[in-house]
């Protein structure tokens, strides 16, 4: 045969004496080959009768997996792919065109090879979903794949190892021998020999499914609800940027700008979804807020500064102009979700990870409150941004995996409807058809269970023609089989794609839905509410698995308990900060949202970014809290047994702070006592100095702790304690003065006594004076102590600031408070070493 004829793809090129039958055995001559093929067909049909019964015994949809990728082996060195099937449905008297590639993955060259279509082994369609799985699980050419057609065939050139050749085959539907409407296997094989094995044999095969539709057969179409998720990892930071008396949002990165622009993932999802009817849009409200923030001027953190927690400034952020793409995307989305047949589900704000919280943070007090707030904020945000009614009582745990702890935390968060995958709640083995998706699970909750086989087709990025064709044809085959298992029993099906569905996957899913839901086809699209209101099948499994049955590999990607604890602490610290601010709304909104963003499900796939985000939020909150603090002190000198200790409190925030008190505590109150706590009000960007009366009993260093507390009920510490040393001096000299004074008084008393004795001859005085030892003296050391001079009323402070009079300091329970503006260089002049006293 000439070279042009070999590559025409119109005829076989096997040579007599070197051919094999479908099972790989050599025979001689075209006539013998034909007899062998007929014999093989009969054998394969007989084999099917024996093998079909066990396969049909499997429950429909149970343990069904996607098609197995066929890899090259020494016996079968060729990898065949099917890249397109057009049209996707076969029609009577029609033609089906198939394209793909043949790749030599072996170690020697292909000789005299060709690609051809195999005729199904039986003219009867595949009746059960278990039969579909049986076809998809084959990895090597089998007799059950049918017999190769003599025409059409595509003659392949000699292919060296690693080389690939595209092919196109167009086959008449009548040549495939299809009889009744249904799903059939469609296979393309490569046949030939190799340089190291001249035997003519099957070298590789590719399989797909071809539904054959002849008019309508009266089956009730299956109701299908398709989730259409719009989510993105959080980008809004807790920081904001003040510019020209306006607050500018800050983003941790600018990844969203690419996704919202034409060609980006989120743009394509909205564009593709806008062409479909009956979708259930599942929207993260935080994504809408981020897109809206980008419609105005915004700033982006520079790389490396996300986890620093520093306030947004010129040196760590980059300015961005308003995004026209973000504005256009929001407009397009509003129009898409406004279709009457569509529904919008508002996820809790920032899509918190229910499974992680249930397993690792259910004992944290703030989690339940955070989830409830997130649900409310989610509904209000979606309704406000999209101007559409939403449903917000729907829980979607990670990948739909469910257990009792997850349903419990969902119930606490107010979710009455839970989206689950079929792996978590499989159909009973005794059921030989696909059950409807709705399952009552108790406690007022209903689970809507996605079909795991159908959903698994769209859980990855379908970025190659082979993957796209395989997913589309398998979807059509599976859904056709579901509808015709019990054609008069209408059921409901949930399709759950990946949470971050790619643009390629979305287009494949959309095309398959349009094919299967066209008029007089076997699917009808409905929104989630309509599916949830369907009557559940009494045979359905309604048991929620225990936590012990939760998949180990899924649990491994959860947010750890340490991450949840740090987020819970953020909430506690935020509550403390809110107590003292006079304008709490400036901080509450950004931080409450940022705290929930720290729990986002999207961090599962971006664990390092999630860690950095949580660290940045926590550190920034500490920055704000520590903007109100007692500046560091080292040593304060108290010269004398009484005096005043000056302690400053600084407020670097741009708003007044109140509801605070300062408490000084001596570690050795028997040596140094101080006045009681003092309440204070701190004006914006100012310092206040408080003066506490102190009484010393002995010289030497005494450690002192200054701690801010919130006022009111449930008073709690605010910020870190400041520990400093008070050096007490000159107490000994004062005591000597007292002793010296007492000695002088005693000497004067003795002289007076001697003079009186001389005057009266030693007789008692008539006024009752007695000799020493006869009674207490009216003057003496005790009286001298009571007459001790008062402490000086001024304090000497380094830096030239003279202290006020003692009377200005008030009593021990009311220390004086003096506001002090920050100095030009930003330093607090009272924060250094101090000398207080005479």
Coordinates of C-alpha atoms in Angstrom, one line a residue, residues 200 209 302 307 361 363 365 511 515 521 585 600 732 814 821:
X200 CA 0.2 -7.5 15.0
X209 CA -19.5 6.9 26.6
X302 CA 4.1 45.1 49.8
X307 CA 2.4 39.1 58.6
X361 CA -12.3 24.7 68.3
X363 CA -14.7 24.4 73.1
X365 CA -16.1 30.4 73.7
X511 CA -22.0 22.6 28.2
X515 CA -27.0 19.2 26.5
X521 CA -34.0 15.6 27.5
X585 CA -16.7 51.7 65.1
X600 CA -11.8 30.9 56.1
X732 CA 17.7 56.5 108.0
X814 CA -7.5 60.4 94.1
X821 CA 1.1 66.7 75.0

